[in-house]
mmCIF file of C-alpha atoms in Angstrom:
data_model
loop_
_atom_site.group_PDB
_atom_site.id
_atom_site.type_symbol
_atom_site.label_atom_id
_atom_site.label_comp_id
_atom_site.label_asym_id
_atom_site.label_seq_id
_atom_site.Cartn_x
_atom_site.Cartn_y
_atom_site.Cartn_z
ATOM 1 C CA GLY E 1096 -36.093 225.993 76.318
ATOM 2 C CA ALA E 1097 -35.587 225.663 72.614
ATOM 3 C CA VAL E 1098 -32.427 227.267 71.300
ATOM 4 C CA VAL E 1099 -31.339 228.334 67.856
ATOM 5 C CA SER E 1100 -27.620 228.806 67.410
ATOM 6 C CA GLN E 1101 -26.091 230.940 64.685
ATOM 7 C CA HIS E 1102 -22.448 230.844 63.767
ATOM 8 C CA PRO E 1103 -20.444 232.932 63.319
ATOM 9 C CA SER E 1104 -21.888 235.769 65.364
ATOM 10 C CA TRP E 1105 -19.799 238.199 63.419
ATOM 11 C CA VAL E 1106 -17.508 237.971 60.420
ATOM 12 C CA ILE E 1107 -15.373 240.351 58.421
ATOM 13 C CA CYS E 1108 -14.362 239.368 54.915
ATOM 14 C CA LYS E 1109 -12.801 240.827 51.807
ATOM 15 C CA SER E 1110 -14.882 241.787 48.833
ATOM 16 C CA GLY E 1111 -15.268 238.894 46.408
ATOM 17 C CA THR E 1112 -15.042 236.119 48.961
ATOM 18 C CA SER E 1113 -17.884 233.865 50.076
ATOM 19 C CA VAL E 1114 -19.154 233.570 53.609
ATOM 20 C CA LYS E 1115 -21.225 230.771 55.124
ATOM 21 C CA ILE E 1116 -23.533 231.315 58.079
ATOM 22 C CA GLU E 1117 -24.937 228.338 59.953
ATOM 23 C CA CYS E 1118 -28.246 228.124 61.770
ATOM 24 C CA ARG E 1119 -28.817 225.171 64.060
ATOM 25 C CA SER E 1120 -31.792 224.158 66.144
ATOM 26 C CA LEU E 1121 -30.091 222.671 69.179
ATOM 27 C CA ASP E 1122 -32.819 220.695 70.892
ATOM 28 C CA PHE E 1123 -35.675 220.473 68.446
ATOM 29 C CA GLN E 1124 -36.354 219.586 64.841
ATOM 30 C CA ALA E 1125 -37.276 222.257 62.339
ATOM 31 C CA THR E 1126 -38.508 221.398 58.863
ATOM 32 C CA THR E 1127 -38.777 225.105 58.120
ATOM 33 C CA MET E 1128 -36.263 227.826 58.807
ATOM 34 C CA PHE E 1129 -36.423 231.445 57.772
ATOM 35 C CA TRP E 1130 -33.583 233.803 56.909
ATOM 36 C CA TYR E 1131 -33.922 237.503 57.575
ATOM 37 C CA ARG E 1132 -31.750 240.497 56.865
ATOM 38 C CA GLN E 1133 -31.753 243.567 59.013
ATOM 39 C CA PHE E 1134 -30.297 246.926 58.031
ATOM 40 C CA PRO E 1135 -29.267 249.390 60.752
ATOM 41 C CA LYS E 1136 -32.217 250.798 62.652
ATOM 42 C CA GLN E 1137 -34.678 248.926 60.468
ATOM 43 C CA SER E 1138 -36.973 245.982 60.815
ATOM 44 C CA LEU E 1139 -36.289 242.453 59.678
ATOM 45 C CA MET E 1140 -36.704 241.705 56.003
ATOM 46 C CA LEU E 1141 -37.517 238.137 55.064
ATOM 47 C CA MET E 1142 -35.050 236.836 52.509
ATOM 48 C CA ALA E 1143 -36.087 233.238 52.068
ATOM 49 C CA THR E 1144 -37.867 230.259 53.533
ATOM 50 C CA SER E 1145 -35.718 227.185 53.877
ATOM 51 C CA ASN E 1146 -37.382 223.782 53.763
ATOM 52 C CA GLU E 1147 -35.571 220.624 54.770
ATOM 53 C CA GLY E 1148 -34.778 218.447 51.791
ATOM 54 C CA SER E 1149 -36.064 220.851 49.165
ATOM 55 C CA LYS E 1150 -35.174 224.121 47.501
ATOM 56 C CA ALA E 1151 -35.548 227.338 49.403
ATOM 57 C CA THR E 1152 -38.265 229.804 48.506
ATOM 58 C CA TYR E 1153 -36.855 233.278 47.962
ATOM 59 C CA GLU E 1154 -38.678 236.546 48.423
ATOM 60 C CA GLN E 1155 -39.022 238.917 45.534
ATOM 61 C CA GLY E 1156 -35.856 240.866 44.907
ATOM 62 C CA VAL E 1157 -33.550 238.429 46.695
ATOM 63 C CA GLU E 1158 -30.974 236.881 44.375
ATOM 64 C CA LYS E 1159 -30.947 233.128 44.890
ATOM 65 C CA ASP E 1160 -27.548 232.774 43.215
ATOM 66 C CA LYS E 1161 -26.160 235.392 45.540
ATOM 67 C CA PHE E 1162 -27.619 234.006 48.737
ATOM 68 C CA LEU E 1163 -27.378 230.228 48.621
ATOM 69 C CA ILE E 1164 -29.478 228.391 51.159
ATOM 70 C CA ASN E 1165 -29.111 224.747 52.061
ATOM 71 C CA HIS E 1166 -31.296 222.911 54.550
ATOM 72 C CA ALA E 1167 -29.741 219.473 54.578
ATOM 73 C CA SER E 1168 -31.086 218.217 57.881
ATOM 74 C CA LEU E 1169 -33.859 218.865 60.359
ATOM 75 C CA THR E 1170 -31.503 220.836 62.572
ATOM 76 C CA LEU E 1171 -29.269 222.757 60.195
ATOM 77 C CA SER E 1172 -29.718 225.416 57.543
ATOM 78 C CA THR E 1173 -26.889 227.399 55.986
ATOM 79 C CA LEU E 1174 -26.802 230.717 54.194
ATOM 80 C CA THR E 1175 -23.849 231.360 51.918
ATOM 81 C CA VAL E 1176 -23.261 234.879 50.702
ATOM 82 C CA THR E 1177 -21.359 234.360 47.474
ATOM 83 C CA SER E 1178 -18.872 236.873 46.071
ATOM 84 C CA ALA E 1179 -19.688 239.256 48.872
ATOM 85 C CA HIS E 1180 -19.596 243.003 48.299
ATOM 86 C CA PRO E 1181 -19.777 245.898 50.765
ATOM 87 C CA GLU E 1182 -23.495 246.338 50.106
ATOM 88 C CA ASP E 1183 -24.031 242.822 51.482
ATOM 89 C CA SER E 1184 -22.846 244.014 54.871
ATOM 90 C CA SER E 1185 -25.761 243.516 57.215
ATOM 91 C CA PHE E 1186 -27.131 241.659 60.211
ATOM 92 C CA TYR E 1187 -28.495 238.277 59.194
ATOM 93 C CA ILE E 1188 -30.911 236.452 61.494
ATOM 94 C CA CYS E 1189 -32.336 232.974 61.152
ATOM 95 C CA SER E 1190 -35.377 231.521 62.791
ATOM 96 C CA ALA E 1191 -36.610 227.973 63.106
ATOM 97 C CA ARG E 1192 -40.091 226.652 63.670
ATOM 98 C CA ALA E 1193 -40.402 223.680 65.982
ATOM 99 C CA THR E 1194 -42.379 220.849 64.392
ATOM 100 C CA VAL E 1195 -43.004 218.436 67.257
ATOM 101 C CA GLY E 1196 -43.226 218.398 70.999
ATOM 102 C CA ARG E 1197 -44.238 220.953 73.558
ATOM 103 C CA THR E 1198 -43.065 223.895 71.483
ATOM 104 C CA SER E 1199 -44.556 222.701 68.209
ATOM 105 C CA GLY E 1200 -45.378 225.622 65.951
ATOM 106 C CA GLU E 1201 -43.319 228.134 67.897
ATOM 107 C CA LEU E 1202 -40.688 230.177 66.147
ATOM 108 C CA PHE E 1203 -37.272 230.653 67.705
ATOM 109 C CA PHE E 1204 -34.633 233.130 66.605
ATOM 110 C CA GLY E 1205 -30.903 232.885 66.436
ATOM 111 C CA GLU E 1206 -28.695 235.586 67.915
ATOM 112 C CA GLY E 1207 -27.844 236.912 64.485
ATOM 113 C CA SER E 1208 -24.671 237.148 62.418
ATOM 114 C CA ARG E 1209 -23.132 240.498 61.592
ATOM 115 C CA LEU E 1210 -21.379 240.470 58.239
ATOM 116 C CA THR E 1211 -18.967 243.230 57.294
ATOM 117 C CA VAL E 1212 -17.524 243.161 53.793
ATOM 118 C CA LEU E 1213 -14.465 245.331 53.234
ATOM 119 C CA ALA U 823 -52.635 241.803 52.395
ATOM 120 C CA GLN U 824 -51.396 241.078 55.848
ATOM 121 C CA SER U 825 -49.669 243.929 57.589
ATOM 122 C CA VAL U 826 -48.753 245.155 61.006
ATOM 123 C CA THR U 827 -48.299 248.803 61.926
ATOM 124 C CA GLN U 828 -46.325 250.077 64.848
ATOM 125 C CA LEU U 829 -47.569 253.572 65.328
ATOM 126 C CA ASP U 830 -44.472 255.033 66.967
ATOM 127 C CA SER U 831 -40.941 254.651 65.682
ATOM 128 C CA HIS U 832 -39.523 255.982 68.961
ATOM 129 C CA VAL U 833 -40.928 256.182 72.475
ATOM 130 C CA SER U 834 -39.122 257.804 75.353
ATOM 131 C CA VAL U 835 -40.190 257.371 78.980
ATOM 132 C CA SER U 836 -38.728 258.117 82.375
ATOM 133 C CA GLU U 837 -37.620 255.254 84.565
ATOM 134 C CA GLY U 838 -40.478 254.101 86.768
ATOM 135 C CA THR U 839 -43.233 255.423 84.499
ATOM 136 C CA PRO U 840 -45.600 253.312 82.373
ATOM 137 C CA VAL U 841 -44.724 252.090 78.913
ATOM 138 C CA LEU U 842 -47.151 251.885 75.992
ATOM 139 C CA LEU U 843 -46.023 250.627 72.602
ATOM 140 C CA ARG U 844 -48.787 250.587 70.041
ATOM 141 C CA CYS U 845 -49.462 247.996 67.368
ATOM 142 C CA ASN U 846 -52.294 247.517 64.900
ATOM 143 C CA TYR U 847 -52.705 244.687 62.448
ATOM 144 C CA SER U 848 -54.778 244.052 59.377
ATOM 145 C CA SER U 849 -56.205 240.654 58.843
ATOM 146 C CA SER U 850 -59.159 238.792 57.467
ATOM 147 C CA TYR U 851 -58.351 235.813 59.622
ATOM 148 C CA SER U 852 -57.549 235.131 63.239
ATOM 149 C CA PRO U 853 -53.865 235.805 63.578
ATOM 150 C CA SER U 854 -51.298 234.878 66.141
ATOM 151 C CA LEU U 855 -49.610 237.984 67.489
ATOM 152 C CA PHE U 856 -46.240 238.373 69.110
ATOM 153 C CA TRP U 857 -44.035 240.998 70.662
ATOM 154 C CA TYR U 858 -40.284 240.550 70.395
ATOM 155 C CA VAL U 859 -37.503 242.607 71.918
ATOM 156 C CA GLN U 860 -34.097 243.141 70.359
ATOM 157 C CA HIS U 861 -31.128 244.595 72.178
ATOM 158 C CA PRO U 862 -28.297 246.088 70.084
ATOM 159 C CA ASN U 863 -26.494 243.543 67.920
ATOM 160 C CA LYS U 864 -28.551 240.720 69.358
ATOM 161 C CA GLY U 865 -31.194 238.370 68.086
ATOM 162 C CA LEU U 866 -34.852 238.562 68.974
ATOM 163 C CA GLN U 867 -36.314 237.480 72.266
ATOM 164 C CA LEU U 868 -39.977 236.605 72.595
ATOM 165 C CA LEU U 869 -41.764 238.762 75.155
ATOM 166 C CA LEU U 870 -45.241 237.326 74.769
ATOM 167 C CA LYS U 871 -47.677 235.865 72.286
ATOM 168 C CA TYR U 872 -51.402 235.725 71.639
ATOM 169 C CA THR U 873 -52.813 232.593 70.048
ATOM 170 C CA SER U 874 -56.597 232.884 70.458
ATOM 171 C CA ALA U 875 -56.728 232.063 74.149
ATOM 172 C CA ALA U 876 -56.989 234.801 76.783
ATOM 173 C CA THR U 877 -57.064 238.279 75.266
ATOM 174 C CA LEU U 878 -54.832 239.710 77.986
ATOM 175 C CA VAL U 879 -51.444 238.129 77.633
ATOM 176 C CA LYS U 880 -48.739 238.333 80.255
ATOM 177 C CA GLY U 881 -45.149 238.051 79.185
ATOM 178 C CA ILE U 882 -41.686 238.187 80.605
ATOM 179 C CA ASN U 883 -40.102 241.108 82.450
ATOM 180 C CA GLY U 884 -43.462 242.519 83.517
ATOM 181 C CA PHE U 885 -44.768 243.192 80.023
ATOM 182 C CA GLU U 886 -48.299 242.429 78.930
ATOM 183 C CA ALA U 887 -50.460 243.021 75.884
ATOM 184 C CA GLU U 888 -54.173 243.010 75.201
ATOM 185 C CA PHE U 889 -55.676 241.670 72.009
ATOM 186 C CA LYS U 890 -58.631 243.818 70.941
ATOM 187 C CA LYS U 891 -60.288 242.398 67.873
ATOM 188 C CA SER U 892 -62.688 245.315 67.493
ATOM 189 C CA GLU U 893 -59.758 247.698 67.288
ATOM 190 C CA THR U 894 -57.379 245.252 65.542
ATOM 191 C CA SER U 895 -54.828 246.239 68.125
ATOM 192 C CA PHE U 896 -52.254 244.463 70.262
ATOM 193 C CA HIS U 897 -50.594 247.191 72.320
ATOM 194 C CA LEU U 898 -47.705 246.347 74.643
ATOM 195 C CA THR U 899 -47.632 247.795 78.135
ATOM 196 C CA LYS U 900 -45.572 247.732 81.287
ATOM 197 C CA PRO U 901 -46.515 249.530 84.513
ATOM 198 C CA SER U 902 -43.028 250.739 85.369
ATOM 199 C CA ALA U 903 -40.117 251.108 82.963
ATOM 200 C CA HIS U 904 -36.644 249.962 83.898
ATOM 201 C CA MET U 905 -33.402 251.124 82.340
ATOM 202 C CA SER U 906 -32.808 247.609 81.024
ATOM 203 C CA ASP U 907 -36.024 247.850 78.975
ATOM 204 C CA ALA U 908 -34.339 250.222 76.531
ATOM 205 C CA ALA U 909 -34.306 248.294 73.251
ATOM 206 C CA GLU U 910 -36.081 247.841 69.934
ATOM 207 C CA TYR U 911 -39.516 246.229 70.080
ATOM 208 C CA PHE U 912 -41.208 244.460 67.196
ATOM 209 C CA CYS U 913 -44.865 243.607 66.870
ATOM 210 C CA VAL U 914 -45.215 240.518 64.716
ATOM 211 C CA VAL U 915 -48.141 238.632 63.178
ATOM 212 C CA SER U 916 -48.380 235.074 61.979
ATOM 213 C CA TYR U 917 -51.298 233.694 60.054
ATOM 214 C CA SER U 918 -50.900 229.987 59.618
ATOM 215 C CA GLY U 919 -48.668 226.965 59.523
ATOM 216 C CA ASN U 920 -45.368 227.542 57.856
ATOM 217 C CA THR U 921 -46.031 231.030 56.589
ATOM 218 C CA PRO U 922 -43.316 233.435 57.698
ATOM 219 C CA LEU U 923 -43.918 236.105 60.246
ATOM 220 C CA VAL U 924 -44.821 239.633 59.240
ATOM 221 C CA PHE U 925 -42.829 242.194 61.185
ATOM 222 C CA GLY U 926 -43.728 245.709 62.123
ATOM 223 C CA LYS U 927 -41.109 248.377 61.537
ATOM 224 C CA GLY U 928 -40.161 248.417 65.185
ATOM 225 C CA THR U 929 -40.370 250.908 68.037
ATOM 226 C CA ARG U 930 -37.246 252.041 69.793
ATOM 227 C CA LEU U 931 -37.850 252.466 73.506
ATOM 228 C CA SER U 932 -35.602 254.855 75.386
ATOM 229 C CA VAL U 933 -35.687 254.976 79.181
ATOM 230 C CA ILE U 934 -34.452 258.133 80.856
ATOM 231 C CA ALA U 935 -33.017 258.032 84.351
#
């Protein structure tokens, strides 16, 4: 079945550094990918919608200069947390919507990336 | 506005007994409805989905859900809980095309031996 791969699955960084998280659709094309953030014991909060070849659409309250999203190809979107601070520590999950084929329209989730900022 | 309400934040059942996780949605349109399961520190796994076909949807691991338009509900059930079912469950609604999913707040299922 369709697979979405996130990397890294977990990362620890120092405050002030930048961290890049990759989201890849391994066997399907995805013109749209979504980035979510999940706090402990809470639901997923949509951060932004990433569209291939165009600028991401950010949800209200999400700083676009803080969370840089690039969707350079039909199989890859990246989220860069710039100048990370401890409050950015969270579980980040991406999802990708298949655009063609048997699974067209379905949404698939990555395994998530746990970010800890010291 | 679109919304989805999971009526219980935590459900605890004994192993071998039935599971019922409740979900209601608000919508002026015909939505697609999903149930996802999340184990600790993991991504989301699709259990089942409703997309305007049969109202009783069967999913993986013995779970099923019934779409009831008159009640705007999509409750998740399983006849007999297993210890491995202990996880967080999310009811999710999608309205069209490339619009993002709307997540419920989640229900944590505990299974007691």
